[in-house]
CSV table of C-alpha atoms in Angstrom, one decimal:
chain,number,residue,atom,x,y,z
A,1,UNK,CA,199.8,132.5,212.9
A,2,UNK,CA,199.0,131.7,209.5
A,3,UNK,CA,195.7,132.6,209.5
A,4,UNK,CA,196.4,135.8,211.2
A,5,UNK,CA,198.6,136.7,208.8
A,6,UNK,CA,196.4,136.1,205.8
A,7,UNK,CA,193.8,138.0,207.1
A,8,UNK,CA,196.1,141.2,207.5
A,9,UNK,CA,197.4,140.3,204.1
A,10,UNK,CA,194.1,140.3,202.2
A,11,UNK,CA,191.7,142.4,205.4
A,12,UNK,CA,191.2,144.9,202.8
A,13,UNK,CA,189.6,142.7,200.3
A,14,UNK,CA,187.8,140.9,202.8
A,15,UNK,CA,186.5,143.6,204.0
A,16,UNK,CA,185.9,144.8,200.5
A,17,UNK,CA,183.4,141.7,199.8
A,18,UNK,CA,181.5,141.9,202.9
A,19,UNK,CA,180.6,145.4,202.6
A,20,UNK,CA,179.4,145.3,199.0
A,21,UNK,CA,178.1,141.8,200.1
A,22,UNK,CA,176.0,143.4,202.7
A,23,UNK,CA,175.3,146.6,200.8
A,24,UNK,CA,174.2,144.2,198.2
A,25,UNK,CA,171.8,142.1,199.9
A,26,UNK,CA,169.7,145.0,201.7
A,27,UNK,CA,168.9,146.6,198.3
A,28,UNK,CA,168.0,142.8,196.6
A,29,UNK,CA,166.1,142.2,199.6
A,30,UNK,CA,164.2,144.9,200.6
A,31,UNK,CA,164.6,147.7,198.4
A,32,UNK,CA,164.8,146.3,194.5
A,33,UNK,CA,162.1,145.1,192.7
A,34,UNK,CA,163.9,143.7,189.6
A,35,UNK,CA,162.3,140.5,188.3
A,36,UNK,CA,166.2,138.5,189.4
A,37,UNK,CA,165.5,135.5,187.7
A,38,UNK,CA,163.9,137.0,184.4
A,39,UNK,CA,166.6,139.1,184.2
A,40,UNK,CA,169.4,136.1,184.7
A,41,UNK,CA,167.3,134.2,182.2
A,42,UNK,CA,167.4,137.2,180.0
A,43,UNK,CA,171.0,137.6,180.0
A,44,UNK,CA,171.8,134.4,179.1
A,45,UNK,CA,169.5,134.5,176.0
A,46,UNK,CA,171.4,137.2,174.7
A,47,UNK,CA,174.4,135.7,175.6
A,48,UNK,CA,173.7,132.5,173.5
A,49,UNK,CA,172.6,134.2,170.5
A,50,UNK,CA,168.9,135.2,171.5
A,51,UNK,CA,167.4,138.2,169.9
A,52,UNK,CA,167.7,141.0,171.9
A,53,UNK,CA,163.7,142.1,172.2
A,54,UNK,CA,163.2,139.4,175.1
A,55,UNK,CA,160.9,137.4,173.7
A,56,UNK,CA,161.8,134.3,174.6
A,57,UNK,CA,158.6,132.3,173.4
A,58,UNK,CA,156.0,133.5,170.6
A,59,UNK,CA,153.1,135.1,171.7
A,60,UNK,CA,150.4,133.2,171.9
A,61,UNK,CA,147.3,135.9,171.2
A,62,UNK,CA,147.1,139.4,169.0
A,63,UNK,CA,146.9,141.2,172.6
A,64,UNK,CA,150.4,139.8,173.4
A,65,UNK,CA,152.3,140.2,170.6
A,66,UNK,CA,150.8,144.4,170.9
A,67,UNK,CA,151.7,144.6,174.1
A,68,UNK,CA,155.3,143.4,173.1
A,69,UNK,CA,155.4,145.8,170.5
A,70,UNK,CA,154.5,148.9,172.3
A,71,UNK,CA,156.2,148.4,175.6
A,72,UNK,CA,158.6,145.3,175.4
A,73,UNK,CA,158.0,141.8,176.7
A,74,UNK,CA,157.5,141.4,180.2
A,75,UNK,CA,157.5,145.0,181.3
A,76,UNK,CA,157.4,144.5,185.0
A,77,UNK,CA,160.6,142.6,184.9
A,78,UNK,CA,163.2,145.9,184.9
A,79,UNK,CA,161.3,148.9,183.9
A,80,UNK,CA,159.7,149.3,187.3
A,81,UNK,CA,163.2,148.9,188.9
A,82,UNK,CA,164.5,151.3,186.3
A,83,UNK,CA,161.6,153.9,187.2
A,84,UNK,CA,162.3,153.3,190.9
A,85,UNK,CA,166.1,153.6,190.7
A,86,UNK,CA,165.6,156.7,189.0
A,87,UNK,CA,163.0,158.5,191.9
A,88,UNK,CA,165.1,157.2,194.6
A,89,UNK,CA,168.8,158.2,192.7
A,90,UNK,CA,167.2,162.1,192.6
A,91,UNK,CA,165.4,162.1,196.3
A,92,UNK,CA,168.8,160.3,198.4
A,93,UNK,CA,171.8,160.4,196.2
A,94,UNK,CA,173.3,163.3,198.3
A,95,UNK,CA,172.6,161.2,201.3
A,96,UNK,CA,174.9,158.7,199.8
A,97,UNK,CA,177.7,161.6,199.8
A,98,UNK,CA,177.2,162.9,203.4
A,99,UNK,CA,177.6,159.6,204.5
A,100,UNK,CA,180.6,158.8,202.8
A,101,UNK,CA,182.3,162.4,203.7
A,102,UNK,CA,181.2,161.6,207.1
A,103,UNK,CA,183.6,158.6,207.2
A,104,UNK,CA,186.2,160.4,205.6
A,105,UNK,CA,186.0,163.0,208.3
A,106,UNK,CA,185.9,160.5,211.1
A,107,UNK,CA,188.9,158.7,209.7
A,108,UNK,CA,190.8,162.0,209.5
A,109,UNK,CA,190.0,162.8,212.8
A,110,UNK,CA,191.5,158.9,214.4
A,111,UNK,CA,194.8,159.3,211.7
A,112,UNK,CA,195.4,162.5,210.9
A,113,UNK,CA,196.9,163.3,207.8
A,114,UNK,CA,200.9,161.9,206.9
A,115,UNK,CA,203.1,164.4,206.5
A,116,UNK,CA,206.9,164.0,205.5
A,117,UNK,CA,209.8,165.6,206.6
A,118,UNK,CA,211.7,167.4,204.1
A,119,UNK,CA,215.1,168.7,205.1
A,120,UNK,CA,216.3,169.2,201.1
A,121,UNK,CA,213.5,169.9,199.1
A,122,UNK,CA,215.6,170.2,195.9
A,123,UNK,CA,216.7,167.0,195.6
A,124,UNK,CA,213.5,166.5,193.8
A,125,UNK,CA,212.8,162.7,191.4
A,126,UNK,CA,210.7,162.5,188.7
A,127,UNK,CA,208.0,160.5,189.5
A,128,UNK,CA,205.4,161.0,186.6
A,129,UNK,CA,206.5,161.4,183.0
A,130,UNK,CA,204.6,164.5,181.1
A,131,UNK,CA,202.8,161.7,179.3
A,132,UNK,CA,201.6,160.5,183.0
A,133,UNK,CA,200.4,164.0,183.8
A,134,UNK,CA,198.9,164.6,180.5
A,135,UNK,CA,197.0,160.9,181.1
A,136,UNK,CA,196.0,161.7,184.5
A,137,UNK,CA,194.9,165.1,184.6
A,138,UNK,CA,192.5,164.6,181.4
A,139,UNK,CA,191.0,161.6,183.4
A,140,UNK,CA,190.6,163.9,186.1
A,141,UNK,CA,188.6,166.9,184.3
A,142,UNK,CA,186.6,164.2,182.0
A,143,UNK,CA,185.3,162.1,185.2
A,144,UNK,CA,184.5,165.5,186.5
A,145,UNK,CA,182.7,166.6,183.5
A,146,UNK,CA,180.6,163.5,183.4
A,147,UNK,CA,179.7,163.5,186.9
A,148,UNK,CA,178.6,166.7,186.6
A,149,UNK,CA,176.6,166.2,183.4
A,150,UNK,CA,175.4,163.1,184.7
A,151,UNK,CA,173.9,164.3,187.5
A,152,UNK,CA,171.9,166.5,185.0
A,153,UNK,CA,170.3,163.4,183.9
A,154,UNK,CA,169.6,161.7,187.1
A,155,UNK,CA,167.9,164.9,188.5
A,156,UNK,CA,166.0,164.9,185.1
A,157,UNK,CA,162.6,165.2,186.6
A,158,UNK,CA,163.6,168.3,188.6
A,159,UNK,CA,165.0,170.3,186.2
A,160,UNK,CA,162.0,169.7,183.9
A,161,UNK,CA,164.0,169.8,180.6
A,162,UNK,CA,164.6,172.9,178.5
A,163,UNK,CA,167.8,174.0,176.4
A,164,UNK,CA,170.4,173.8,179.5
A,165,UNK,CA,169.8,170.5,180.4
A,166,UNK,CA,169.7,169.5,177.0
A,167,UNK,CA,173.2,170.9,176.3
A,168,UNK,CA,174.4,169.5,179.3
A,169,UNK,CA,172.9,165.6,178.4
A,170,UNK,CA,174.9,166.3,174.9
A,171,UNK,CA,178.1,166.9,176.4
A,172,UNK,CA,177.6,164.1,178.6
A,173,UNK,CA,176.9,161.9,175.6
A,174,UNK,CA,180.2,163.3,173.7
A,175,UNK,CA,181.8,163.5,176.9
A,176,UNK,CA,181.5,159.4,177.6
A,177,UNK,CA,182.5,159.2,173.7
A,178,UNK,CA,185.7,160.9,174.3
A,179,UNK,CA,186.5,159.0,177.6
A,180,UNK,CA,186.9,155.7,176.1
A,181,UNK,CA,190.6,156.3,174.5
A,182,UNK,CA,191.2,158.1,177.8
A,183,UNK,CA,190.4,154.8,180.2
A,184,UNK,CA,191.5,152.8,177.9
A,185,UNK,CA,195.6,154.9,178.5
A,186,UNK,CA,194.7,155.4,181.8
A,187,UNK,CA,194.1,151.6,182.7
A,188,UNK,CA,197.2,150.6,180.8
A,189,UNK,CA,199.4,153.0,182.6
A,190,UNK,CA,197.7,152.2,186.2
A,191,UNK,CA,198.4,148.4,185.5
A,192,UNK,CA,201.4,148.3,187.8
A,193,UNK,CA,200.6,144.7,188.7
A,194,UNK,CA,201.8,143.6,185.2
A,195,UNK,CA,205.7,144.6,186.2
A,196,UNK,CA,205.1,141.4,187.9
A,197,UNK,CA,204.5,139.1,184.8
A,198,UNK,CA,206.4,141.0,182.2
A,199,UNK,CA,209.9,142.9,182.4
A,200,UNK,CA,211.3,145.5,179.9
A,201,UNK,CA,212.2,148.9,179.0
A,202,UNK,CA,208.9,149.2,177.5
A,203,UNK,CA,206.9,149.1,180.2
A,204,UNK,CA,209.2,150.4,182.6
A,205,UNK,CA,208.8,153.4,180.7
A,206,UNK,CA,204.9,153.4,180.6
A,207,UNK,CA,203.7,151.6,183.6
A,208,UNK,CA,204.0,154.2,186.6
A,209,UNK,CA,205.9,153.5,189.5
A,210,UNK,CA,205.6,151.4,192.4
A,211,UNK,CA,203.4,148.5,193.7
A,212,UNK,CA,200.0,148.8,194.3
A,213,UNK,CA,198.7,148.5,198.6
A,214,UNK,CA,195.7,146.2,198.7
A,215,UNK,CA,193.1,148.8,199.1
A,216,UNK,CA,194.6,150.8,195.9
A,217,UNK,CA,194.7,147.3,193.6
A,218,UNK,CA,191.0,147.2,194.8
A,219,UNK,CA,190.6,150.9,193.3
A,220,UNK,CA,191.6,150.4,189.8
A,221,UNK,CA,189.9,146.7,189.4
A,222,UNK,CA,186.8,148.7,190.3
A,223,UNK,CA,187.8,151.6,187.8
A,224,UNK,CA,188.6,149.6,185.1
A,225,UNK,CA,185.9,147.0,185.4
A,226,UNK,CA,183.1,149.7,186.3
A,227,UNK,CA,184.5,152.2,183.5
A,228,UNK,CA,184.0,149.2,181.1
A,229,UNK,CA,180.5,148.9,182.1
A,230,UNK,CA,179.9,152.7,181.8
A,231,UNK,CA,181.5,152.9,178.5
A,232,UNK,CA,180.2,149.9,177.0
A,233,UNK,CA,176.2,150.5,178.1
A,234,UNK,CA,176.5,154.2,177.7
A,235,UNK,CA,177.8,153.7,173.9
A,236,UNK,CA,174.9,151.1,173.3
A,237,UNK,CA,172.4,153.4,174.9
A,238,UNK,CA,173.2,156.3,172.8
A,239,UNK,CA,173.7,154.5,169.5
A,240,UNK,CA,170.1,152.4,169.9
A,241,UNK,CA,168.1,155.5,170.3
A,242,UNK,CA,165.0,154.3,170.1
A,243,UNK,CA,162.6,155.1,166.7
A,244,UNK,CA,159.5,154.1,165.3
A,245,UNK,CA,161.5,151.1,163.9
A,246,UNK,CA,163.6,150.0,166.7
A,247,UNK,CA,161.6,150.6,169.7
A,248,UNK,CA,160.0,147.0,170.8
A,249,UNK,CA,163.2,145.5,169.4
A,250,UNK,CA,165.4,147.1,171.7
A,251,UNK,CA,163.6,148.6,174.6
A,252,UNK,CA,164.3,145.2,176.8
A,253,UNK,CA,167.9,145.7,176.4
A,254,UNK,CA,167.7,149.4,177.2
A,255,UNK,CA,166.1,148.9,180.0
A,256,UNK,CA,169.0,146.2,181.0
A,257,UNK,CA,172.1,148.6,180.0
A,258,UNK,CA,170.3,151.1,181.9
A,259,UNK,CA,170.9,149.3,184.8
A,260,UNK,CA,174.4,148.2,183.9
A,261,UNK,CA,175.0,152.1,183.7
A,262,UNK,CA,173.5,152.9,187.0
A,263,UNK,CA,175.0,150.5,188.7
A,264,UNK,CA,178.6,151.0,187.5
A,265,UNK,CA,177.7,154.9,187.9
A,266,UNK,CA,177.5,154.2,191.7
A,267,UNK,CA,180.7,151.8,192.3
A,268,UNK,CA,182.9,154.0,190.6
A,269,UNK,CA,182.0,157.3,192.0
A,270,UNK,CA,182.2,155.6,195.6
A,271,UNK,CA,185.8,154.7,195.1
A,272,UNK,CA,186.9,157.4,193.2
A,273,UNK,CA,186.5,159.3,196.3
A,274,UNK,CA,188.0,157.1,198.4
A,275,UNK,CA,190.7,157.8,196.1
A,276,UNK,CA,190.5,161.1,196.0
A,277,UNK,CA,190.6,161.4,200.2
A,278,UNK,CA,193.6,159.1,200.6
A,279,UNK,CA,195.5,160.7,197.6
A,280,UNK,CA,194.8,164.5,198.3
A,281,UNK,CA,193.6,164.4,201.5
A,282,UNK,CA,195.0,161.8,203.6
A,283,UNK,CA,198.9,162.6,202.5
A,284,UNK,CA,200.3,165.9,202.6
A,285,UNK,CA,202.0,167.2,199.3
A,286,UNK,CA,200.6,164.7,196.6
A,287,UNK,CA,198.8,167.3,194.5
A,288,UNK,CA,202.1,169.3,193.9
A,289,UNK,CA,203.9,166.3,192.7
A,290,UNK,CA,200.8,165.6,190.1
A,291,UNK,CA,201.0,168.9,188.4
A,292,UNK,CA,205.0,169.1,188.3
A,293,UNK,CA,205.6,164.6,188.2
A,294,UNK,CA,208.5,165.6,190.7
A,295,UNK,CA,208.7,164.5,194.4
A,296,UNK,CA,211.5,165.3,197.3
A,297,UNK,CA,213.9,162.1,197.4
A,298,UNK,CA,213.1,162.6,201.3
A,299,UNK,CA,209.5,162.5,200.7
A,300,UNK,CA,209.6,159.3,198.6
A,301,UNK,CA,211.7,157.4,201.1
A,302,UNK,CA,209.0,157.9,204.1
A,303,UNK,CA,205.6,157.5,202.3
A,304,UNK,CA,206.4,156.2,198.9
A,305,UNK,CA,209.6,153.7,199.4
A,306,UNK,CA,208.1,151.3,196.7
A,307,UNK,CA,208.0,154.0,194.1
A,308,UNK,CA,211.1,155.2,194.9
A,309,UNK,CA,212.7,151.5,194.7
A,310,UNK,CA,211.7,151.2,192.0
A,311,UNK,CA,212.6,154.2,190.2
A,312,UNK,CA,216.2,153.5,191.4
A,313,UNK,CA,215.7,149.5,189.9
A,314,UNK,CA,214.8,151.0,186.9
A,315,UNK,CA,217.5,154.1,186.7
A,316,UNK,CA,219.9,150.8,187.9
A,317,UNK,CA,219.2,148.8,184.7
A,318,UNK,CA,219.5,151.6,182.3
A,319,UNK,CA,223.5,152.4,183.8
């Protein structure tokens, strides 16, 4: 009985694990070619207080310490992987997508879409503050706006440069600038679990409502864990742009933030529209309550009672 019950507690996190587990071995297995244990050894160089060029011992002939300096140390350890992540990103990344609309479209076919039933649809409770909206909906256009910009690089090779796609990997770049402050609100406003470890007026007014499902908690660890990584390798990407001068001293690290980048790129995207499906999609009448922050009391009580609750709580402690 207790076992059973853990497992419906925590199925979603479980489940979680397994899948990216999985997911996770078939590409290490049979699709990467990253050098694993270079790379580990790599990052723990830098970690300790390594330079960040990757060369971990001196080179030991004139051809050595050239080949360092014109392409990195131990090129085939990530730039192969980088090259091959790229080709495969542009050929099978909407494959990726049709698969994943394909489950959403299976699992709205077996559950339908909730729907509640309003009687009084003027008894309407304010659910998110304009600050909420204002938070929100600019996270919404500037994911948007990077996804769309970012696909610009990934298909790089197709569109074979000129001034669009240069225009469009500049806005990306001042795009991901712009995001950080953005994250940053929107990951301290989503942090619901914190009502948990800290009580007053403060964040009652900040925090939005309610208490996070499993499968939602899961969504914004991975946003706020993946947008770090975005952020973080995307900043250090565009600020080391490599020149005659910083070239061999960098290119290693590049090549590793790179990866960070396309890697987070991937997560984040993949849950974002799970999150997308079972906000908009899955429940009848969310959108409406995101542009306005208002909900029908009626509508709360059958598919939001926790944010209602603790509304009420909250109103409750303020009489």
């Amino acid at each position: 009985m207790e076992n059973s019950s853990f497992f419906e507690r925590n199925k979603a996190y479980i489940f979680t694990l397994l899948g990216l587990g999985l997911v996770g071995f078939v590409f290490v297995k049979f699709m990467m070619i990253m050098d694993w244990e270079y790379l580990f050894k790599y990052t723990i160089h830098v970690i300790l207080g390594g330079n960040l060029d990757g060369v971990f011992t001196p080179p030991d002939s004139t051809y050595k310490a050239m080949v360092n300096q014109a392409f990195g140390p131990n090129y085939k350890a990530i730039a192969p992987e980088i090259i091959r992540a790229s080709n495969e990103r542009q050929l099978f990344i909407w494959w990726v997508f049709v698969a994943e609309i394909a489950i959403f479209c299976v699992m709205y076919a077996i559950s339908g879409r909730k729907e509640a039933i309003v009687k009084n649809p003027n008894d309407q409770i304010e659910v998110f503050s304009l600050f909420h909206r204002a938070v929100i909906w600019l996270n919404v256009f500037i994911v948007i706006t990077l996804v769309i910009t970012g696909f610009n690089i990934t298909w790089s090779l197709r569109s074979e440069g000129g001034y669009i796609p240069f225009i469009l990997r500049g806005t990306h770049e001042i795009t991901g600038l712009i995001w950080f402050p953005i994250w940053l609100l929107m990951s301290i406003i989503a942090f619901k679990d914190i009502k948990l470890l800290l009580k007053n007026s403060l964040i009652n007014k900040i925090i939005l409502p309610g208490k996070y499902k499993p499968m939602k908690r899961i969504i914004f660890l991975v946003f706020v864990m993946m947008g770090a990584g975005l952020l973080l390798s995307g900043f250090l990407i565009w600020f080391l742009h490599p020149d005659a001068y910083t070239h061999a001293q960098f290119i290693q690290f590049k090549r590793a933030l790179l990866y960070v980048h396309f890697g987070s790129s991937v997560l984040i995207m993949f849950f974002l529209m799970d999150f997308v499906y079972s906000v908009l999609v899955a429940v009848k009448g969310n959108l409406k309550g995101l542009i306005t922050g208002k909900y029908p009391k009626e509508y709360l009580e059958q598919l939001a009672p926790d944010v209602l609750a603790d509304i009420q709580n909250k109103k409750g402690k303020m009489a």
